[in-house]
Coordinates of C-alpha atoms and ligand atoms in Angstrom, one line a residue:
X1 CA 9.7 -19.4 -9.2
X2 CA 6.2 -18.7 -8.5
X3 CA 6.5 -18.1 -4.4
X4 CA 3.7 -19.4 -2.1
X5 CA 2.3 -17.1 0.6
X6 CA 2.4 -18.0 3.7
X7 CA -0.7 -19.2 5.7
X8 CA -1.9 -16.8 7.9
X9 CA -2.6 -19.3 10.9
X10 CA 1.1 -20.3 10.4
X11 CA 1.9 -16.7 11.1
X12 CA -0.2 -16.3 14.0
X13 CA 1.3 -19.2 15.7
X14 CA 4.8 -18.3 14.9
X15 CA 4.1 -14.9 16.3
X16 CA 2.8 -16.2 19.3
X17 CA 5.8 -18.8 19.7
X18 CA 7.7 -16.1 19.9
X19 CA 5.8 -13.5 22.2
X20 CA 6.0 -16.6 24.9
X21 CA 10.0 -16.8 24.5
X22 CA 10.0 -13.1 24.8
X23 CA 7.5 -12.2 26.9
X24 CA 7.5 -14.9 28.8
X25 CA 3.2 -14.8 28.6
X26 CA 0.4 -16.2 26.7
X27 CA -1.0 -14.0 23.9
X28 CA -4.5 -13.4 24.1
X29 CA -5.4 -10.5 21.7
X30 CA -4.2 -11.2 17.9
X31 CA -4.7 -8.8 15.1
X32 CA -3.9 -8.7 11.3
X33 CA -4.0 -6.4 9.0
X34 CA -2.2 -6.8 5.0
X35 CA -0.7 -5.2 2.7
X36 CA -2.1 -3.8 -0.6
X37 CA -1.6 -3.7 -4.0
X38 CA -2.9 -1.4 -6.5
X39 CA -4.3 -1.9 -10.2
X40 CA -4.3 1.4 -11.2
X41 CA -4.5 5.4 -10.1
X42 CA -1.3 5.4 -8.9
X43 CA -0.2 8.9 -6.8
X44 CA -3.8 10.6 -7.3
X45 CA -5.4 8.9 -4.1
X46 CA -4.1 12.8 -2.9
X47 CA -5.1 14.5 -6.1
X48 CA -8.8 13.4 -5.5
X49 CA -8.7 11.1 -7.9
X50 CA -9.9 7.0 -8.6
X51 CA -7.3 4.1 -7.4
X52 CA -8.0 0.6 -7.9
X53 CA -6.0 -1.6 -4.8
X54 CA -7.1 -4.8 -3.5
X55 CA -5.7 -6.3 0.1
X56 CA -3.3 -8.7 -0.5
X57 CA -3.1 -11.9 1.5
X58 CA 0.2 -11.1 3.4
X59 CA -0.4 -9.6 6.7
X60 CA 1.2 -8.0 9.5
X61 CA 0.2 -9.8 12.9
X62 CA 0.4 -8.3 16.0
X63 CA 0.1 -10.9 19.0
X64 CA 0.2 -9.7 23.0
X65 CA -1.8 -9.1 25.7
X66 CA -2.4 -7.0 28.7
X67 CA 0.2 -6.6 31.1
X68 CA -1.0 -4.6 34.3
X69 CA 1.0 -1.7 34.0
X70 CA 1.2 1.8 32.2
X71 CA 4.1 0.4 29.9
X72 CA 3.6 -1.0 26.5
X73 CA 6.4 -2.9 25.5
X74 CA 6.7 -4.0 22.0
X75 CA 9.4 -5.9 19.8
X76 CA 9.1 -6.9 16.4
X77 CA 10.6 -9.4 14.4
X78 CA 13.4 -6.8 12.8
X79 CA 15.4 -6.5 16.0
X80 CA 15.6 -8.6 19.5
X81 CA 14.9 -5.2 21.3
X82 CA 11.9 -4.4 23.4
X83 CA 10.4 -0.7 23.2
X84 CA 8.7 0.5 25.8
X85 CA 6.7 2.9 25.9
X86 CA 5.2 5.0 28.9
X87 CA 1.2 5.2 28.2
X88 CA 0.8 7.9 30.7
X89 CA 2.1 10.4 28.1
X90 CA 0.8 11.1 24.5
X91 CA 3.1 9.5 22.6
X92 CA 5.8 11.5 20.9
X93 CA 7.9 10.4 17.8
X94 CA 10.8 8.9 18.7
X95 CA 13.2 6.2 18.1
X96 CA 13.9 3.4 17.2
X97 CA 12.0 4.8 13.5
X98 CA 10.0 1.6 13.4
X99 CA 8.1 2.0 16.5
X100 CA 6.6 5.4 15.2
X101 CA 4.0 3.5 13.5
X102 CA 2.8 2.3 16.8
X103 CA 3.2 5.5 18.3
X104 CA 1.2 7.6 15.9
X105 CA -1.3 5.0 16.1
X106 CA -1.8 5.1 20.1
X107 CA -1.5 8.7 20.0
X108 CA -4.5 8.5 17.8
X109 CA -6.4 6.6 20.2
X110 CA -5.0 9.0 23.0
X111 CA -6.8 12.1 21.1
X112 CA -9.6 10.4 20.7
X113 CA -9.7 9.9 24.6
X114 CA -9.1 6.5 25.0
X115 CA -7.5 5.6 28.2
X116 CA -4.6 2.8 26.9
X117 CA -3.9 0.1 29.3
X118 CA -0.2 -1.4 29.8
X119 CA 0.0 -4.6 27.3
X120 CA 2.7 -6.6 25.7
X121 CA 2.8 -7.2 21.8
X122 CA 4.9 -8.8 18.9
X123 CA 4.6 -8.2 15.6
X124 CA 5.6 -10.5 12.6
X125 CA 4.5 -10.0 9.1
X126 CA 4.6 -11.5 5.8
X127 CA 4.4 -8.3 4.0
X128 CA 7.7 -7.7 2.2
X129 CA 9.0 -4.0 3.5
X130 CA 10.1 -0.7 1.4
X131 CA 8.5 -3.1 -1.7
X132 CA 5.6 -0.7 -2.8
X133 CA 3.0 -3.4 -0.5
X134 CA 2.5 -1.0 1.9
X135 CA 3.9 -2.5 4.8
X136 CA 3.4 0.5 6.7
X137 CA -0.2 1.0 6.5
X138 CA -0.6 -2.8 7.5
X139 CA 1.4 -1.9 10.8
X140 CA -0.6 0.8 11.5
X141 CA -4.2 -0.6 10.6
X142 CA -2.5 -3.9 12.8
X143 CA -1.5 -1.6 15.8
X144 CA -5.0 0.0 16.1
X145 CA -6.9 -3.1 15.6
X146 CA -4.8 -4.6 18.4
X147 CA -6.0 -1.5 20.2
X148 CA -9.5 -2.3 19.7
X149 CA -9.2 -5.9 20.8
X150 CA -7.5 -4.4 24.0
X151 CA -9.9 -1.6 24.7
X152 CA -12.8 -3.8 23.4
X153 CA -14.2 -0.9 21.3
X154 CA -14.4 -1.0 17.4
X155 CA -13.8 2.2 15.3
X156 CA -16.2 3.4 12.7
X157 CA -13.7 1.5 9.5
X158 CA -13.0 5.2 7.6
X159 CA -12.0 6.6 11.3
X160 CA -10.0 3.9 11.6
X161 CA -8.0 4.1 8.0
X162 CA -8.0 8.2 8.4
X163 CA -6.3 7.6 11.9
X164 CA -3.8 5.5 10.8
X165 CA -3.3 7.7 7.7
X166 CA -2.7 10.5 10.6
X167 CA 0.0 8.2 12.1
X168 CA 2.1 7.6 8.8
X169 CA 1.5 11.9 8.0
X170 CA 3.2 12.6 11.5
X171 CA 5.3 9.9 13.0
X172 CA 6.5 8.6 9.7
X173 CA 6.7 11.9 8.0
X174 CA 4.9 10.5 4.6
X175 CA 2.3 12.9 3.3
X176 CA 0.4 9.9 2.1
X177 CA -3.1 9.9 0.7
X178 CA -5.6 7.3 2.0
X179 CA -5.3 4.3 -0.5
X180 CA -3.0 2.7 1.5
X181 CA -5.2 2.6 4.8
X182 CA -8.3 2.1 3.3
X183 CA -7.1 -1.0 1.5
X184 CA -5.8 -2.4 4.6
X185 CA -9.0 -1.5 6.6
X186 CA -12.0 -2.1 4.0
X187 CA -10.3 -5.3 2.3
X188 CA -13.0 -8.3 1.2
X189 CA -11.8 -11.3 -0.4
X190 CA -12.8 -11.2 -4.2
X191 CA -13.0 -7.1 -4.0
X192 CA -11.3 -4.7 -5.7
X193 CA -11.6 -1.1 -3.6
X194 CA -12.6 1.4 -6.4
X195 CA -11.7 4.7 -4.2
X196 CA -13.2 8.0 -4.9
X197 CA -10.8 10.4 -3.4
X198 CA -12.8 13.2 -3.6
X199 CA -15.7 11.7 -1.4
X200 CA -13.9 9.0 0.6
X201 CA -16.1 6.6 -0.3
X202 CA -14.7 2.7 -1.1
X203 CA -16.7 0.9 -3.5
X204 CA -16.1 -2.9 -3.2
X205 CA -16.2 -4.2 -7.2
X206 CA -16.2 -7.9 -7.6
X207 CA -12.9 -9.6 -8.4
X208 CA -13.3 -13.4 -8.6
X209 CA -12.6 -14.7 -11.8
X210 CA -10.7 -18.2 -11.4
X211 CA -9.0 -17.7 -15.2
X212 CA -7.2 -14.2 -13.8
X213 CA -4.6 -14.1 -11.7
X214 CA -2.6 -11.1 -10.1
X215 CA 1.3 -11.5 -9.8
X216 CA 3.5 -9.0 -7.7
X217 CA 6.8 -8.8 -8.7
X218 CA 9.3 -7.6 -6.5
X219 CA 12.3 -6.0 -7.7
X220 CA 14.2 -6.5 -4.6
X221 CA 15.5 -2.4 -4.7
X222 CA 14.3 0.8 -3.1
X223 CA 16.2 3.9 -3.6
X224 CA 16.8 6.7 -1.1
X225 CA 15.3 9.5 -3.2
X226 CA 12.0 8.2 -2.0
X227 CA 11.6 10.3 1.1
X228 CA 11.6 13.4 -0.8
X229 CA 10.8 12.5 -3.8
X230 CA 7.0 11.8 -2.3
X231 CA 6.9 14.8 -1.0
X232 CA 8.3 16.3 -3.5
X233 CA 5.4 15.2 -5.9
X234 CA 3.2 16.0 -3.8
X235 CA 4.0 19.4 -3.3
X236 CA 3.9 19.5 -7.7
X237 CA 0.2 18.7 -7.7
X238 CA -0.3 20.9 -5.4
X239 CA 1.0 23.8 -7.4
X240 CA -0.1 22.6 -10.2
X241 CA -3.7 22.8 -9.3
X242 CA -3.4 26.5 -7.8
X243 CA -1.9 27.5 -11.3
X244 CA -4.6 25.9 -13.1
X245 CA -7.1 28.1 -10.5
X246 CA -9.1 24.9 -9.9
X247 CA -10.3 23.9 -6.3
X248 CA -9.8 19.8 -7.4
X249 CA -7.9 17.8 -10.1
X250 CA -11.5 17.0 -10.7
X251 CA -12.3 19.8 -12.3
X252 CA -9.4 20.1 -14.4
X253 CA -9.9 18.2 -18.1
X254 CA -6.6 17.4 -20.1
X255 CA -7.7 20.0 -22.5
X256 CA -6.9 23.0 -19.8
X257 CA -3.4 21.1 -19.0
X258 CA -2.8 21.7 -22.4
X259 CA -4.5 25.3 -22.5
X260 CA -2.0 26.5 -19.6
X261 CA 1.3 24.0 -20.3
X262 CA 3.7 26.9 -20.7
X263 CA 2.5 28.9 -17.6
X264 CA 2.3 25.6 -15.8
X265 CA 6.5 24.9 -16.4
X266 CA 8.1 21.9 -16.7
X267 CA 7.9 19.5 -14.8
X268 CA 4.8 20.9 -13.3
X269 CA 2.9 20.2 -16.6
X270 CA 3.9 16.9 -17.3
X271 CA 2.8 15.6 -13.6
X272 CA -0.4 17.6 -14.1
X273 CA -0.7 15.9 -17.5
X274 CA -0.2 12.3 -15.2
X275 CA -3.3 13.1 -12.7
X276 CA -5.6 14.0 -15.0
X277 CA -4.6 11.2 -17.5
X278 CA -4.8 8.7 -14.5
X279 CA -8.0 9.2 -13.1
X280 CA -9.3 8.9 -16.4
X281 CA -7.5 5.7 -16.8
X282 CA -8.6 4.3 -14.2
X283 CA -12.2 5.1 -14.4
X284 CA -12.0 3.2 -18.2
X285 CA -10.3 0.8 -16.2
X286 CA -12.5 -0.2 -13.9
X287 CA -15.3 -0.5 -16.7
X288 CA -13.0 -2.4 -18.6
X289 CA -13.0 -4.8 -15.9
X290 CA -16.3 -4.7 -15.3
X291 CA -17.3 -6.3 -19.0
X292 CA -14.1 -8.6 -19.2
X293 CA -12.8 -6.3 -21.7
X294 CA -8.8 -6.7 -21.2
X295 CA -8.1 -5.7 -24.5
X296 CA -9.1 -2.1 -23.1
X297 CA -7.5 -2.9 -19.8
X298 CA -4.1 -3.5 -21.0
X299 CA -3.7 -0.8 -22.5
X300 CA -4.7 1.4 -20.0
X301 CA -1.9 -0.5 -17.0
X302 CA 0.5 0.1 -19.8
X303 CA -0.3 3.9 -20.5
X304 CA 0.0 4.6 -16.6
X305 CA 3.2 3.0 -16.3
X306 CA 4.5 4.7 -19.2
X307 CA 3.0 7.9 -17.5
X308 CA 4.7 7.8 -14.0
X309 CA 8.1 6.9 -15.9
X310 CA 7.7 10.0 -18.0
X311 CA 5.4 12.1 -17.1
X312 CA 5.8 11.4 -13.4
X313 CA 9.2 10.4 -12.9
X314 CA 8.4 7.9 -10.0
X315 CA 9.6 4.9 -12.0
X316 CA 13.1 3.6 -12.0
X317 CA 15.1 1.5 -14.5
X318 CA 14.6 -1.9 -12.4
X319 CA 10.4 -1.3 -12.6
X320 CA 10.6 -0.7 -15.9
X321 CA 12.7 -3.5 -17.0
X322 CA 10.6 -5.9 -15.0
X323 CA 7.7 -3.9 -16.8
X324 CA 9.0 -4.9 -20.1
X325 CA 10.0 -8.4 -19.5
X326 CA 5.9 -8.7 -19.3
X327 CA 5.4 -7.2 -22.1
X328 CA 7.6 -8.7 -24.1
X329 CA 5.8 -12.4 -23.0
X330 CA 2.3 -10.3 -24.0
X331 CA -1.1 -11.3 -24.5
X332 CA 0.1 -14.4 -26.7
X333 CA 2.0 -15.5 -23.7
X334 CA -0.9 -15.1 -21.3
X335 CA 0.0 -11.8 -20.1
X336 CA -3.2 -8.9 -20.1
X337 CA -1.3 -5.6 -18.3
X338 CA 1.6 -4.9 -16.3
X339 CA 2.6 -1.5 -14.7
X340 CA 4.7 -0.3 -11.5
X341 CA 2.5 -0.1 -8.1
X342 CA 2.5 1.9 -5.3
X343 CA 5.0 4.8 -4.7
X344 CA 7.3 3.7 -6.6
X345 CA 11.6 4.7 -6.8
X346 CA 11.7 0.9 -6.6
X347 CA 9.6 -2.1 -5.2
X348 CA 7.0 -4.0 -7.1
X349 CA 5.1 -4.7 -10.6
X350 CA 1.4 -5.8 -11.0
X351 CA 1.0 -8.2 -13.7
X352 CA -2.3 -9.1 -14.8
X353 CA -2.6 -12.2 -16.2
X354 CA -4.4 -15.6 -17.5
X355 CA -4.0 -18.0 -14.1
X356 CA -3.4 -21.0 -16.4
X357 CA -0.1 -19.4 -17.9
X358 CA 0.8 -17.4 -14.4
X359 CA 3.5 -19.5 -13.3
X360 CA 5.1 -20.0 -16.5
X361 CA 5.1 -16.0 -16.7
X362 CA 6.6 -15.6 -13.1
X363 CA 9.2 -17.7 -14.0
X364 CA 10.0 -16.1 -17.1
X365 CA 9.6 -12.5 -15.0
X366 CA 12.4 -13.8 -12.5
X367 CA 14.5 -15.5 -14.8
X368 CA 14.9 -12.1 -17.1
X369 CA 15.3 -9.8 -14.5
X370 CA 17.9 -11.5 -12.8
X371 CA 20.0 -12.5 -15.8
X372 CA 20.1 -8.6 -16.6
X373 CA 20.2 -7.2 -12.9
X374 CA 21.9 -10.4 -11.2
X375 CA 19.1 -9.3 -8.5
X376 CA 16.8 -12.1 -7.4
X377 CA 13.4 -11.1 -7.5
X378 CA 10.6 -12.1 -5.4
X379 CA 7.4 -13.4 -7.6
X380 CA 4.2 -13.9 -6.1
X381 CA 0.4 -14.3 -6.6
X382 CA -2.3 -12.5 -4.8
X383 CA -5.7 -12.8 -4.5
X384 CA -7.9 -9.6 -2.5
X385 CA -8.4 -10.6 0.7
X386 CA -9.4 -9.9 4.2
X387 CA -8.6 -6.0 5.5
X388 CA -7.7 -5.9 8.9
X389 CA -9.8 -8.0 11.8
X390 CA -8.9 -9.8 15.1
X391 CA -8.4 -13.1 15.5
X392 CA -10.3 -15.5 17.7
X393 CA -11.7 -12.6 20.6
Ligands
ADP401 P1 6.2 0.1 2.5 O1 5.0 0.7 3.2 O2 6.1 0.2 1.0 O3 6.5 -1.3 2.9 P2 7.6 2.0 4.0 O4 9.0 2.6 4.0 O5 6.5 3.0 4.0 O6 7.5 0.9 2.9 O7 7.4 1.2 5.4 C1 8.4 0.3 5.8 C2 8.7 0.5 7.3 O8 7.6 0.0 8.0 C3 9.9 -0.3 7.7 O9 11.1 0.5 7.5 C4 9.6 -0.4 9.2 O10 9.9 0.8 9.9 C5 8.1 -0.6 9.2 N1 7.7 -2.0 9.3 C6 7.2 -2.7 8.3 N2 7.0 -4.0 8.7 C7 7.5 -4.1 10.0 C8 7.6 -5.1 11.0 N3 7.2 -6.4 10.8 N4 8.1 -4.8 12.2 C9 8.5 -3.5 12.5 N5 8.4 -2.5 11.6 C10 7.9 -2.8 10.4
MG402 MG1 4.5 2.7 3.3

């Protein structure tokens, strides 16, 4: 049940297998970039809060080279098609959808001056898509460190994740905060990224414990409402914190939610009641971790979940059922926390848990869910990894 990820040098040379039947050429610049999964702090990386992601060892690979023109042309593995794209303009959004990640990318570059030469590139990626892995902000962090192996420059690493951050904002019309970049950018093998929001700053915490293991659960469903329900939550913290007359969620203690919870309005107050909660959770969280203390850190994954179902309204009935399949099994059976991650409407569960009873638990995560969905899900371990870098240039 437990699903093995695939090696990223088996990537790299299926990606470049391809690029020669397309392209007809030999790939000579090769970037990755993965995917992230978060702990906790989950929709307060724009509410200045603390989130708790690692990299995850999927990747997005982008392999191409060169090509003497002013034309990039790209394809991907999601269609046979071959976008091209005239560098002599700034790049505009346009379709097909998937090529605005690589658009608002180069257009970054392009602000920043940078001259882009013609080149060819394919992109193949072993991080599951619309599943809460951020898929998106692997693309993007993938596109522009393709871009540096072709301009042979390297951007400062926060310029790099607030770029690509700018990209998903206006080609992909996500008013994201910048968890998912700066995972995908800063990522170290055996770090956690402890985020302060308010700052910017990434503080890498040490995550190498052979006896804990993380498992990502897929629920194999994403739900429409997530376009503007992101937005839309958004948009709640954001009035939230002028009611409260506070210039950051910061600043605001769950005492004055409660102080002002009629003039806030429902649901205003019960999402305000989730960012404050959240950043407090995850600050105990991540001194939890610090002393092995997973009697304290259970908890706390629990209480966020339960928060962005209630209070939040981000969860749906297949994240919480896979939710409670792992806490049913519970710390008898091996398992410590387990919450919904990432935006959420859908997509995946962290499950922390003892590595010697981790595949026992992922089997008993897929065989639940899909005897009461009749969904297969995807169940995998992850381990923080490598943020985005090129490959042999
Ligand atoms: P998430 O970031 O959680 O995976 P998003 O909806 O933000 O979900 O991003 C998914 C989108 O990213 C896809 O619809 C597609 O447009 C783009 N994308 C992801 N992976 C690839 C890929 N390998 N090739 C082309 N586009 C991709
Ligand atoms: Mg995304």
């Amino acid at each position: 049940m437990l699903q093995l990820n695939p090696d990223l040098t088996d990537l790299v040379s299926d990606a470049a297998a391809t690029f020669m039947d397309r392209f007809h050429g030999i790939a000579t610049i090769t970037a990755a970039a993965p995917g992230r999964v978060n702990l906790i702090g989950e929709h307060i990386d724009y509410c200045d809060g603390f989130v708790m992601p690692f990299a995850i060892d999927r990747y997005v690979v982008i392999v191409g080279c060169a090509n003497g023109t002013t034309q990039a042309r790209i394809s991907s593995e999601v269609s046979d098609e071959i976008v091209v794209l005239d560098l002599t303009l700034p790049q505009e959004v346009g379709e097909p959808k998937w090529a605005n990640y690589l658009r608002g990318v180069i257009r970054g570059f392009q602000d920043r001056g940078h001259n882009i030469p013609g080149f060819d590139a394919f992109i193949l990626s072993s991080v599951p898509g619309g599943a809460g892995l951020s898929s998106s902000a692997a693309l993007e962090s993938a596109t522009a460190t393709f871009l540096e192996g072709l301009l042979d420059t390297v951007l400062d690493t926060r310029e790099k994740a607030l770029l690509c951050q700018k990209a998903e904002h206006e080609f992909a019309n996500c008013p994201c905060g910048i968890m998912d970049q700066f995972a995908s950018c800063f990522g170290k093998p055996n770090r956690l990224i402890l985020i302060d929001c308010q700052t910017g700053e990434p503080e890498l915490i040490p995550f190498e414990n052979p006896d804990l293991t993380v498992l990502i659960s897929n629920t194999m469903v994403h739900h429409e409402l997530s376009d503007g329900g992101y937005a839309a939550r958004r948009k709640h913290t954001e009035d939230g914190l002028a009611i409260l007359g506070k210039a950051s969620w910061r600043d605001v203690s769950s005492a004055d939610v409660q102080a002002h919870w009629e003039k806030l309005g429902d649901p205003i107050n019960r999402r305000s009641r989730h960012v404050v909660g959240e950043i407090s959770r995850t600050i105990a969280a991540a001194a939890a971790l610090a002393r092995n203390d997973f009697e304290t850190l259970g908890p706390l994954m629990a209480a966020s979940h339960d928060s962005l179902r209630d209070d939040f309204e981000v969860s749906c009935k297949e994240l919480d059922l896979m939710v409670e399949i792992a806490r049913k099994i519970g710390r008898s059976g091996g398992v410590i926390g387990a919450r919904m991650t990432g935006g959420g409407f859908g997509g995946s569960t962290v499950t922390l848990c003892e590595s010697r009873k981790a595949s026992a638990i992922a089997t008993t995560l897929a065989s639940e869910y899909e005897k009461a969905t009749g969904i297969t899900p995807q169940i995998f371990a992850s381990r923080p990894s490598q943020g985005a870098h090129l490959i042999g240039k």
